[in-house]
mmCIF file of C-alpha atoms in Angstrom:
data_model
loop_
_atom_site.group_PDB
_atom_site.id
_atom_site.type_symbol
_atom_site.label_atom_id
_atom_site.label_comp_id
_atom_site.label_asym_id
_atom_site.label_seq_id
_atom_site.Cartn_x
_atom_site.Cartn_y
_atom_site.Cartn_z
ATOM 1 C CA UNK A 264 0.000 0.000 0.000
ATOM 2 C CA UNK A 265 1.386 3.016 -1.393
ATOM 3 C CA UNK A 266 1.159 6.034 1.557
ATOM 4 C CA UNK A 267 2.503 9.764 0.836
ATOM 5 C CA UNK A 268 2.812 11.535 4.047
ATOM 6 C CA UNK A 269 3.223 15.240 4.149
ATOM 7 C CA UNK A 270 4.241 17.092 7.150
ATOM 8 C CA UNK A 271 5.912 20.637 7.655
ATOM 9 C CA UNK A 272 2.947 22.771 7.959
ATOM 10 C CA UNK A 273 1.952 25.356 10.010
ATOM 11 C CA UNK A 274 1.088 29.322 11.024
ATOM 12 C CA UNK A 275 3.587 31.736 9.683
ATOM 13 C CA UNK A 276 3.694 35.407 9.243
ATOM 14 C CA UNK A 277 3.895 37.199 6.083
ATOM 15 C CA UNK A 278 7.747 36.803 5.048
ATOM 16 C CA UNK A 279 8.879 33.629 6.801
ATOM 17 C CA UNK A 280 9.253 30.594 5.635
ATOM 18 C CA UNK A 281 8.258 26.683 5.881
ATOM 19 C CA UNK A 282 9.792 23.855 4.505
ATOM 20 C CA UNK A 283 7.441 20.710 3.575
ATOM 21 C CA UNK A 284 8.227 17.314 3.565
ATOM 22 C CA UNK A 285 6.414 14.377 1.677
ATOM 23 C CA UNK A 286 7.657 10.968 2.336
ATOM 24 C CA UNK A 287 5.963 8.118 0.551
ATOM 25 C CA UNK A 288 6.340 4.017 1.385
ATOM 26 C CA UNK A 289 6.450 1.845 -1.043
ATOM 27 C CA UNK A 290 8.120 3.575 -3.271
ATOM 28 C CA UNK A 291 11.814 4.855 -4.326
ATOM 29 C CA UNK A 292 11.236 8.556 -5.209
ATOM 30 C CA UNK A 293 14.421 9.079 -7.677
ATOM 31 C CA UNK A 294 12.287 6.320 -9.703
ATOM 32 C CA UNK A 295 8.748 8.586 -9.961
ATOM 33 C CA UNK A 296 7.670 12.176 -10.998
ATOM 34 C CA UNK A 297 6.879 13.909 -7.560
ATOM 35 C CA UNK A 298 4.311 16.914 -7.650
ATOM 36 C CA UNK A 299 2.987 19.657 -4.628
ATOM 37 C CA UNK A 300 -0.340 20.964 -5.338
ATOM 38 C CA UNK A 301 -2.641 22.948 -2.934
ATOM 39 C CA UNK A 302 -6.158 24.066 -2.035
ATOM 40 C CA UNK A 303 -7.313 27.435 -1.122
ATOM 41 C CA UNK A 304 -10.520 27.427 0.761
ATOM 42 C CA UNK A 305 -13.389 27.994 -2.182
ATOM 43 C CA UNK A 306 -10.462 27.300 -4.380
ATOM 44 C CA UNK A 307 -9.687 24.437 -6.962
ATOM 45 C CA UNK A 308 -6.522 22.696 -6.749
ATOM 46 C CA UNK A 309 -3.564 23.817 -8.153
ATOM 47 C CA UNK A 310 -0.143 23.028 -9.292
ATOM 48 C CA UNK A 311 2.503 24.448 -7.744
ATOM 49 C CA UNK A 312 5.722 22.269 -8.223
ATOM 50 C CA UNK A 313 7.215 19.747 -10.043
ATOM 51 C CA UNK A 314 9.891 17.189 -10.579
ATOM 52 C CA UNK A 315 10.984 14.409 -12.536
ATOM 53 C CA UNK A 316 12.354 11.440 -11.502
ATOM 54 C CA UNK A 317 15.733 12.122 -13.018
ATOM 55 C CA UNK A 318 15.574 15.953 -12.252
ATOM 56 C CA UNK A 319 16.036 17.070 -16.121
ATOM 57 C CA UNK A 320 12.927 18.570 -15.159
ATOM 58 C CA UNK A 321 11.531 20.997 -12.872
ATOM 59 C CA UNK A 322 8.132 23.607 -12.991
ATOM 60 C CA UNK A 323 6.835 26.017 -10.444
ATOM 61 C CA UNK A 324 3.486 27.918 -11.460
ATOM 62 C CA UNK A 325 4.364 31.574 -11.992
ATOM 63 C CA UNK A 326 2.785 32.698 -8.587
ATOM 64 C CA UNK A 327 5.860 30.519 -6.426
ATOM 65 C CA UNK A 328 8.651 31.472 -8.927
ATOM 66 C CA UNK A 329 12.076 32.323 -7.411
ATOM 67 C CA UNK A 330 10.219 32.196 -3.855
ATOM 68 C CA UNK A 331 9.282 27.892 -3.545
ATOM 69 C CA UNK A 332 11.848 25.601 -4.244
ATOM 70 C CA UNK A 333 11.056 21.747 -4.775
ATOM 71 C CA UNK A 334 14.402 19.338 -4.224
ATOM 72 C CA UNK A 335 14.650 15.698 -3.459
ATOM 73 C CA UNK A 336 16.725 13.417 -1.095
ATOM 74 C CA UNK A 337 17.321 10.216 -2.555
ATOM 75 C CA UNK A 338 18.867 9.346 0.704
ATOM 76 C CA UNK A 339 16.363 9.980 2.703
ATOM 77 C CA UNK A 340 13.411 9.225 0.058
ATOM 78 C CA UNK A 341 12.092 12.767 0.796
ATOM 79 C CA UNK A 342 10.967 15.501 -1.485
ATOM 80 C CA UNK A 343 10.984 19.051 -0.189
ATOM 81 C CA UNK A 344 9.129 22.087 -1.025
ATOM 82 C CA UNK A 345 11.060 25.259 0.527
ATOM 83 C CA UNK A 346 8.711 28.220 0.688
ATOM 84 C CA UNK A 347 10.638 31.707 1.336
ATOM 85 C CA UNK A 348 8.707 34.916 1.559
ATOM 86 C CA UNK A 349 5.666 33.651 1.819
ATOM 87 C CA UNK A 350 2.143 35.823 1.027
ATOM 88 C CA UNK A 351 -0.841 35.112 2.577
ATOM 89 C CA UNK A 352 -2.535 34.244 -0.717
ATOM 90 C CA UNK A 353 -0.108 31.208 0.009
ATOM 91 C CA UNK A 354 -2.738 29.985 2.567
ATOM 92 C CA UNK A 355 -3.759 26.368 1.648
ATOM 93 C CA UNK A 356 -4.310 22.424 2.133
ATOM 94 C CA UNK A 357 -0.610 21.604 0.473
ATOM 95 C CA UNK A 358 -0.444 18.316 -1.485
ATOM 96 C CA UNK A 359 2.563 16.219 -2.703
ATOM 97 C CA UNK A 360 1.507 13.582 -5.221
ATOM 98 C CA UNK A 361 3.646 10.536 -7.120
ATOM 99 C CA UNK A 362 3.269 9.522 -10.612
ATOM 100 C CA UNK A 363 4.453 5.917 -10.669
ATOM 101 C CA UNK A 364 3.260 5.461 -14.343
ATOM 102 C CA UNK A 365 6.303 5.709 -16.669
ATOM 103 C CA UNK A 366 6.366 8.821 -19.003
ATOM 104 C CA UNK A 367 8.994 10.233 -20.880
ATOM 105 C CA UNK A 368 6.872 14.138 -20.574
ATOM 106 C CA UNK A 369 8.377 16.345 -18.661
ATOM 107 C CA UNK A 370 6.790 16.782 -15.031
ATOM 108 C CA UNK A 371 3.159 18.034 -15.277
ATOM 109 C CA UNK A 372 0.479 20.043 -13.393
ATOM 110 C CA UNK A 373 -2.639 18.165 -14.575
ATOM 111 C CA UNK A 374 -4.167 16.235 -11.794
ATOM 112 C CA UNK A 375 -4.783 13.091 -14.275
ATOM 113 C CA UNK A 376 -0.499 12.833 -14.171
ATOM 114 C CA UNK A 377 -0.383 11.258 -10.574
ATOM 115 C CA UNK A 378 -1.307 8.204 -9.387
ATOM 116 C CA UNK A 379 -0.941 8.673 -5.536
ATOM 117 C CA UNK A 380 -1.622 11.530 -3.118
ATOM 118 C CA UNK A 381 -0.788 12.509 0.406
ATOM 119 C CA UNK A 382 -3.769 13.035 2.449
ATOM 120 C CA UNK A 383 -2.212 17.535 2.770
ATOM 121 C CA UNK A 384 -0.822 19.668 5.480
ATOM 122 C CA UNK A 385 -2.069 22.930 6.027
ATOM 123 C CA UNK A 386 0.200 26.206 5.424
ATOM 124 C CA UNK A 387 -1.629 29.341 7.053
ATOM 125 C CA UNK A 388 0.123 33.090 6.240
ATOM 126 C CA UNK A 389 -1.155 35.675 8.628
ATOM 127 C CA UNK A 390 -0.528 38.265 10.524
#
């Protein structure tokens, strides 16, 4: 049984930072595509970063660029999502999902890409 656990979450102020973790069993994540998506309340789910498996390919969604950075830990079987300078329109359910499917696409934001998901941690930016 595949399980994606995400942890890392929590209540920041405008500025600071989090770092979130997603750690999946079963599975050897320099193998898979790894993706963090999130949910704003009334929201639909978005993309935010990607990666594939052999890193020739990472994506952010324009609103995270040069402040989120997604890197990986073969080691430790851990993908990261480093959030610096973070907004309060940054407040969401945050969800790392694994494609285990082969593919030879780059890393993707559609949904439909992943096969797994983490069951989401909550980020919350406020003063």
């Amino acid at each position: 049984q595949v399980q994606l656990v995400e942890s890392g979450g929590g209540l920041v102020q405008p500025g600071e930072s989090l770092r979130l973790s997603c750690a999946p069993s079963g599975f050897t994540l320099d193998y898979y595509n790894i993706g963090w998506f999130r949910q704003a309340p009334g929201k639909e789910r978005e993309g935010v970063s990607c990666i594939k498996r052999t890193d020739e390919s990472i994506d952010y969604a324009d609103s995270v660029k040069g402040r989120f950075t997604i890197s990986r830990d073969n080691v430790k079987n851990t993908v990261y999502l480093q959030m610096n300078s973070l907004k309060s329109e940054d407040t969401a359910v945050y969800y790392c999902a694994l494609r285990v499917r082969p593919t030879v696409l780059p890393c993707s934001f559609r949904e439909s890409s992943y096969d797994y998901w983490g069951q989401g941690t909550q980020v919350t930016v406020s003063s």
